[in-house]
Structures are given as structure tokens and as C-alpha cells.
Short mmCIF file of C-alpha atoms and ligand atoms in Angstrom, two decimals:
data_model
loop_
_atom_site.label_atom_id
_atom_site.label_comp_id
_atom_site.label_asym_id
_atom_site.label_seq_id
_atom_site.Cartn_x
_atom_site.Cartn_y
_atom_site.Cartn_z
CA MET B 1 -3.33 -33.38 -177.85
CA GLY B 2 -6.64 -32.79 -179.62
CA ILE B 3 -7.36 -30.45 -182.47
CA TRP B 4 -9.33 -28.12 -180.14
CA THR B 5 -6.29 -27.67 -177.96
CA ASP B 6 -4.27 -26.66 -181.02
CA ILE B 7 -6.98 -24.22 -182.11
CA GLN B 8 -7.13 -22.71 -178.62
CA ARG B 9 -3.38 -22.24 -178.55
CA HIS B 10 -3.39 -20.77 -182.03
CA GLN B 11 -6.09 -18.26 -180.98
CA LEU B 12 -4.15 -17.29 -177.87
CA ARG B 13 -1.02 -16.70 -179.91
CA GLN B 14 -2.95 -14.12 -181.97
CA GLY B 15 -3.13 -12.02 -178.81
CA LEU B 16 -0.56 -10.83 -176.31
CA ILE B 17 1.19 -13.74 -174.61
CA PRO B 18 2.40 -12.80 -171.13
CA ARG B 19 6.17 -12.80 -171.08
CA HIS B 20 6.41 -13.77 -167.44
CA VAL B 21 3.83 -15.84 -165.53
CA ALA B 22 4.12 -16.48 -161.79
CA ILE B 23 2.24 -19.26 -160.02
CA ILE B 24 1.45 -19.86 -156.35
CA MET B 25 1.03 -23.62 -156.52
CA ASP B 26 -1.38 -23.98 -153.61
CA GLY B 27 -3.81 -26.64 -152.42
CA ASN B 28 -1.79 -29.86 -152.51
CA GLY B 29 -2.85 -30.70 -148.96
CA THR B 30 -6.49 -29.85 -149.60
CA TRP B 31 -6.50 -31.96 -152.75
CA ALA B 32 -5.21 -34.94 -150.75
CA ARG B 33 -7.51 -34.41 -147.74
CA ARG B 34 -10.56 -34.41 -150.00
CA ARG B 35 -9.51 -37.82 -151.24
CA GLY B 36 -8.67 -39.23 -147.84
CA LEU B 37 -4.98 -39.32 -148.77
CA PRO B 38 -1.97 -38.05 -146.80
CA ARG B 39 -0.84 -34.50 -147.66
CA THR B 40 2.34 -35.96 -149.12
CA ALA B 41 0.29 -37.62 -151.89
CA GLY B 42 -0.92 -34.13 -152.85
CA HIS B 43 2.66 -32.89 -153.08
CA ALA B 44 3.62 -35.81 -155.33
CA ARG B 45 0.74 -35.01 -157.67
CA GLY B 46 1.66 -31.34 -157.46
CA ALA B 47 5.07 -32.12 -158.94
CA GLU B 48 3.33 -33.64 -161.97
CA ALA B 49 1.14 -30.57 -162.34
CA LEU B 50 4.29 -28.42 -162.48
CA ARG B 51 5.63 -30.53 -165.30
CA ARG B 52 2.38 -30.03 -167.26
CA ALA B 53 2.41 -26.28 -166.58
CA ALA B 54 5.99 -25.93 -167.81
CA THR B 55 5.20 -27.78 -171.03
CA GLU B 56 2.13 -25.62 -171.65
CA ALA B 57 4.06 -22.43 -170.92
CA ALA B 58 6.78 -23.41 -173.38
CA THR B 59 4.20 -24.32 -176.04
CA LEU B 60 2.39 -20.99 -175.64
CA GLY B 61 5.63 -19.05 -175.98
CA ILE B 62 5.77 -17.75 -172.42
CA GLN B 63 9.40 -16.86 -171.67
CA TYR B 64 9.51 -17.05 -167.89
CA LEU B 65 7.53 -19.16 -165.46
CA SER B 66 8.17 -18.46 -161.77
CA VAL B 67 6.68 -20.96 -159.36
CA TYR B 68 6.43 -20.80 -155.57
CA ALA B 69 7.64 -24.18 -154.34
CA PHE B 70 8.55 -23.50 -150.70
CA SER B 71 8.25 -20.31 -148.68
CA THR B 72 10.44 -19.04 -145.85
CA GLU B 73 7.38 -19.73 -143.66
CA ASN B 74 6.85 -23.30 -144.83
CA TRP B 75 9.52 -24.54 -142.36
CA LYS B 76 6.77 -24.16 -139.75
CA ARG B 77 5.09 -27.29 -141.09
CA PRO B 78 5.41 -30.68 -139.38
CA PRO B 79 8.95 -32.07 -139.82
CA GLU B 80 7.62 -35.14 -141.68
CA GLU B 81 5.99 -32.94 -144.30
CA VAL B 82 9.10 -30.78 -144.70
CA ALA B 83 11.25 -33.92 -144.99
CA TYR B 84 8.94 -35.35 -147.65
CA LEU B 85 9.11 -32.12 -149.66
CA MET B 86 12.93 -32.18 -149.52
CA LYS B 87 12.89 -35.79 -150.70
CA LEU B 88 10.54 -34.88 -153.53
CA PHE B 89 12.75 -31.94 -154.63
CA GLY B 90 15.78 -34.23 -154.65
CA GLN B 91 13.99 -36.94 -156.59
CA SER B 92 12.66 -34.49 -159.20
CA LEU B 93 16.13 -32.97 -159.60
CA ARG B 94 17.65 -36.40 -160.12
CA GLU B 95 15.05 -37.55 -162.64
CA LYS B 96 13.76 -34.59 -164.62
CA VAL B 97 16.85 -32.79 -165.90
CA PRO B 98 17.18 -34.74 -169.19
CA GLU B 99 13.55 -33.96 -169.99
CA LEU B 100 14.15 -30.25 -169.40
CA VAL B 101 17.21 -30.34 -171.66
CA GLU B 102 15.21 -32.12 -174.32
CA GLN B 103 12.41 -29.52 -174.14
CA GLN B 104 14.97 -26.67 -174.16
CA ILE B 105 13.72 -25.45 -170.79
CA ALA B 106 16.21 -23.79 -168.44
CA ILE B 107 15.67 -24.11 -164.71
CA ARG B 108 16.81 -21.73 -161.98
CA PHE B 109 16.38 -21.72 -158.22
CA LEU B 110 15.68 -18.45 -156.43
CA GLY B 111 15.70 -18.05 -152.67
CA ASN B 112 18.02 -18.64 -149.75
CA LEU B 113 19.45 -21.96 -150.89
CA LYS B 114 21.95 -22.19 -148.04
CA LYS B 115 19.27 -23.62 -145.78
CA PHE B 116 19.12 -26.82 -147.85
CA SER B 117 21.32 -29.88 -147.48
CA PRO B 118 24.64 -29.80 -149.37
CA THR B 119 23.33 -32.62 -151.59
CA LEU B 120 20.21 -30.69 -152.57
CA GLN B 121 22.23 -27.53 -153.15
CA LYS B 122 24.56 -29.44 -155.44
CA LEU B 123 21.62 -30.96 -157.34
CA MET B 124 20.09 -27.53 -157.81
CA ARG B 125 23.33 -26.00 -159.10
CA ARG B 126 23.89 -28.95 -161.39
CA ALA B 127 20.35 -28.72 -162.81
CA GLU B 128 20.92 -25.02 -163.45
CA GLN B 129 24.20 -25.70 -165.22
CA LYS B 130 22.92 -28.60 -167.29
CA THR B 131 19.82 -26.76 -168.50
CA SER B 132 21.41 -23.36 -169.06
CA ARG B 133 21.67 -22.34 -172.72
CA PRO B 134 21.85 -19.04 -174.62
CA ALA B 135 18.21 -18.90 -175.75
CA PRO B 136 15.98 -21.36 -173.90
CA ARG B 137 12.38 -21.76 -175.06
CA LEU B 138 11.33 -21.16 -171.45
CA THR B 139 13.05 -20.42 -168.16
CA VAL B 140 11.42 -21.93 -165.09
CA ASN B 141 12.33 -20.13 -161.88
CA VAL B 142 11.65 -22.27 -158.84
CA LEU B 143 11.27 -20.07 -155.77
CA ILE B 144 12.38 -22.12 -152.86
CA ASN B 145 12.98 -21.00 -149.29
CA TYR B 146 11.82 -17.74 -150.78
CA GLY B 147 9.97 -14.91 -149.07
CA GLY B 148 9.26 -11.47 -150.50
CA ARG B 149 10.11 -9.66 -147.27
CA ALA B 150 13.39 -11.53 -146.77
CA GLU B 151 14.25 -10.78 -150.40
CA ILE B 152 13.65 -7.04 -149.95
CA ILE B 153 15.69 -6.92 -146.72
CA ARG B 154 18.52 -8.78 -148.47
CA ALA B 155 18.37 -6.30 -151.35
CA ILE B 156 18.52 -3.36 -148.93
CA GLN B 157 21.65 -4.83 -147.36
CA LYS B 158 23.24 -5.47 -150.74
CA SER B 159 22.48 -1.97 -151.97
CA LYS B 160 23.65 -0.24 -148.79
CA ASN B 161 25.55 3.00 -149.39
CA LYS B 162 24.51 3.01 -153.04
CA LYS B 163 22.12 5.44 -154.58
CA VAL B 164 19.18 3.42 -155.86
CA SER B 165 16.14 3.93 -158.05
CA ALA B 166 13.32 1.39 -158.42
CA ALA B 167 15.08 0.00 -161.48
CA THR B 168 18.52 -0.33 -159.89
CA PHE B 169 17.07 -1.69 -156.62
CA ALA B 170 15.46 -4.52 -158.61
CA GLN B 171 18.97 -5.64 -159.58
CA TYR B 172 19.57 -6.69 -155.96
CA LEU B 173 16.54 -8.96 -155.86
CA TYR B 174 16.67 -12.69 -156.65
CA THR B 175 14.77 -11.87 -159.84
CA ALA B 176 17.49 -9.53 -161.14
CA GLY B 177 17.36 -9.34 -164.92
CA LEU B 178 13.84 -10.73 -165.21
CA PRO B 179 10.86 -8.67 -166.31
CA ASP B 180 8.15 -8.29 -163.63
CA PRO B 181 5.43 -10.94 -163.86
CA ASP B 182 2.58 -9.96 -166.19
CA LEU B 183 0.22 -12.55 -164.76
CA LEU B 184 0.08 -14.26 -161.38
CA ILE B 185 -1.99 -17.41 -160.92
CA ARG B 186 -2.97 -18.82 -157.53
CA THR B 187 -4.83 -22.12 -157.19
CA SER B 188 -7.06 -23.53 -154.42
CA GLY B 189 -9.27 -20.48 -153.95
CA GLN B 190 -7.01 -18.57 -151.54
CA LEU B 191 -6.96 -14.88 -152.37
CA ARG B 192 -3.62 -13.69 -151.02
CA LEU B 193 0.05 -13.30 -151.94
CA SER B 194 1.53 -15.19 -148.96
CA ASN B 195 4.82 -13.26 -149.22
CA PHE B 196 5.35 -14.06 -152.93
CA LEU B 197 7.08 -11.55 -155.26
CA LEU B 198 5.95 -8.54 -153.21
CA TRP B 199 8.13 -6.03 -155.03
CA GLN B 200 7.74 -7.54 -158.48
CA SER B 201 3.93 -7.85 -158.50
CA ALA B 202 3.25 -4.11 -158.18
CA TYR B 203 1.40 -4.08 -161.54
CA THR B 204 0.83 -7.77 -162.12
CA GLU B 205 -2.60 -9.07 -163.18
CA PHE B 206 -3.98 -11.66 -160.73
CA TRP B 207 -5.96 -14.76 -161.65
CA PHE B 208 -7.45 -17.15 -159.12
CA THR B 209 -9.06 -20.55 -159.44
CA GLN B 210 -10.81 -22.82 -156.93
CA LYS B 211 -9.03 -25.81 -158.44
CA CYS B 212 -6.24 -27.24 -156.32
CA TRP B 213 -2.73 -27.33 -157.75
CA PRO B 214 -2.63 -31.10 -158.51
CA ASP B 215 -5.68 -30.54 -160.78
CA PHE B 216 -4.07 -27.67 -162.67
CA ASN B 217 -3.68 -28.43 -166.36
CA GLY B 218 -3.10 -26.92 -169.78
CA ARG B 219 -6.77 -26.08 -170.22
CA LEU B 220 -6.83 -23.97 -167.03
CA PHE B 221 -3.54 -22.36 -167.97
CA ARG B 222 -4.97 -21.33 -171.34
CA GLN B 223 -8.09 -20.01 -169.61
CA ALA B 224 -5.91 -17.83 -167.38
CA VAL B 225 -4.03 -16.49 -170.41
CA ARG B 226 -7.29 -15.87 -172.27
CA ASP B 227 -8.64 -13.87 -169.30
CA PHE B 228 -5.34 -12.00 -169.08
CA GLN B 229 -5.72 -10.96 -172.71
CA LYS B 230 -9.04 -9.27 -171.82
CA ARG B 231 -7.53 -7.18 -169.04
CA GLN B 232 -6.69 -3.56 -169.56
CA ARG B 233 -3.36 -2.73 -167.99
CA ARG B 234 -2.94 0.91 -167.13
CA GLN B 235 0.01 1.05 -164.79
CA GLY B 236 -1.19 4.31 -163.38
CA GLY B 237 -1.88 5.94 -166.71
CA LEU B 238 -5.08 6.17 -168.71
CA ALA B 239 -6.22 3.46 -171.08
C1 IPE J 301 1.17 -25.94 -151.64
O1 IPE J 301 0.14 -26.73 -151.14
C2 IPE J 301 2.52 -26.62 -151.58
C3 IPE J 301 3.43 -26.05 -150.57
C4 IPE J 301 3.20 -25.05 -149.78
C5 IPE J 301 4.74 -26.69 -150.49
P1 IPE J 301 -0.21 -26.75 -149.60
O2 IPE J 301 0.64 -27.78 -148.93
O3 IPE J 301 -0.10 -25.37 -149.03
O4 IPE J 301 -1.71 -27.21 -149.61
P2 IPE J 301 -2.91 -26.63 -148.74
O5 IPE J 301 -2.90 -25.15 -148.95
O6 IPE J 301 -2.64 -27.00 -147.33
O7 IPE J 301 -4.12 -27.28 -149.31
C1 IPE J 302 2.29 -20.37 -150.29
O1 IPE J 302 1.31 -21.23 -149.87
C2 IPE J 302 3.58 -21.12 -150.49
C3 IPE J 302 3.60 -22.07 -151.59
C4 IPE J 302 2.64 -22.33 -152.42
C5 IPE J 302 4.86 -22.76 -151.75
P1 IPE J 302 0.99 -21.47 -148.33
O2 IPE J 302 0.00 -22.57 -148.28
O3 IPE J 302 2.23 -21.67 -147.56
O4 IPE J 302 0.34 -20.07 -147.90
P2 IPE J 302 -0.73 -19.74 -146.78
O5 IPE J 302 -0.17 -20.32 -145.51
O6 IPE J 302 -2.00 -20.42 -147.16
O7 IPE J 302 -0.85 -18.26 -146.80
MG1 MG J 303 -1.37 -23.81 -148.89
#
């Protein structure tokens, strides 16, 4: 990494670093189509972009990175694409765990995991166990077969017959114990939530870029954090 990158990071660390950043990793298919490649090639490059983002987040001192990897609606895609994504998840889980351990990054999977093959479920649980530690530099939450509406309905069922407040209700969500995201990034120029962290993003700052997910890098991540530092968060009060 160049000296300018170090200076940029140093400057960012003088300001408020978001504790929790959420990312809608969108535009893999678009990235591939523009290059005349199959959509699957975009997904493969997207996995590399996630690796870069996690390293940057850890370096900046972000504590939680929550990434949208597969939505409850993504099953609607052609079976070949879904099958490729499952293969890619399995491959990443088999290969990347030692690197996560080395970087002191913990990984967790949030969503309805029961829909995945027993092998994938086992790989996910094993990755969680192997990377879990008392004080990780960063925790990466991978939201997979996740949907905000399904999550809220599940929480309602879990909290049935209990008296709940906003704070106690949050304990029934997949994100129990995590702070709400401070910053949410979405790539590929789409300006919507697509059922991501509906409850949790009530007061989150949003940041969008035209760049597709496979082109996301540390420089863009730092730009998002720099823009975040200029925002004035009011949460209903006065500045
Ligand atoms: C995001 O990229 C990855 C997943 C949803 C798994 P897309 O596959 O949605 O790419 P676009 O939006 O079609 O370009
Ligand atoms: C959201 O992107 C899901 C992920 C990034 C995993 P989509 O591509 O599925 O969302 P829409 O269909 O454009 O709203
Ligand atoms: Mg998309």
C-alpha cells in the first residue's frame, strides 16, 4: 500500500469511525454483462471484493461489517446461477478460514440457514467456530438467505406473549447484540434497500456509488467513510 493510502487512513482515524458498516454488494451481474462475461464471473470477482472490503474495514478499525450475500428473494434466479452461488460459498468457506483467523476477523452467518445443504451448513458453523475469539479486530456478518421482513416476522413469533420495547424486540432479530449500522453502502447505482436490515437501518446513513461490487475497493470504502464523517446525525433531535 502506498504512503497516500496510509495518510488517508490516518486522517480518517482522526474522525469518527463508524462502528458498524452494512453493505449491499450489488452489481455483479452488471459488471459481467458489461464485459461480455457470464454473470457467474461477476460473482467470482465479487467474492474477491468482499475480501478487500473486510481487510479495509479491519484496518480502519470498524468493528462490524454486515454484508448482504443472498436474499430470501434471490432463490427466484435461474437455478444455474443459484447453484453457482452455492458452489462459490462452499469454496470460499473451504479456502478462506485460515486467512480470517490470521487477520483476527470473526465471521458469522445470519439468516435462515436451514435452507442450505447440510454440507454448507456445516461449513458455515465450522467457520464461525474457528474464527470466533473474545475480541476480534472485526466481525463480518454474512447475511445469507436473509430478508428483513422474514426476520421481523420471525422475531414477532419468538417474542409472542412477551412484553416488548424496541430495545428488547431487537434481541429477537438475527442481529441481536449488534449495534445498528451507522453507515450502509450500496453499489451499482440502485437506490433501494431490497429487504435488507429494515428494522436496523431506521437511523442509518446511506451511501451509494455507481461502481459495481466487483470494482469496490479500499479507496471507495475510505471515500464512503469520509462522506459519513461529514454527515450530521440527529436521530430525531436537533443538531
Ligand atoms: C449481487 O449482484 C449479488 C447477489 C445478489 C448474489 P447481482 O447478481 O444482483 O448483480 P446485478 O444487480 O444483476 O448487476
Ligand atoms: C440485493 O440485491 C441482494 C444482494 C445484494 C445479495 P438484488 O440484486 O437481489 O436486489 P434487487 O432485485 O435489485 O432489488
Ligand atoms: Mg442486483
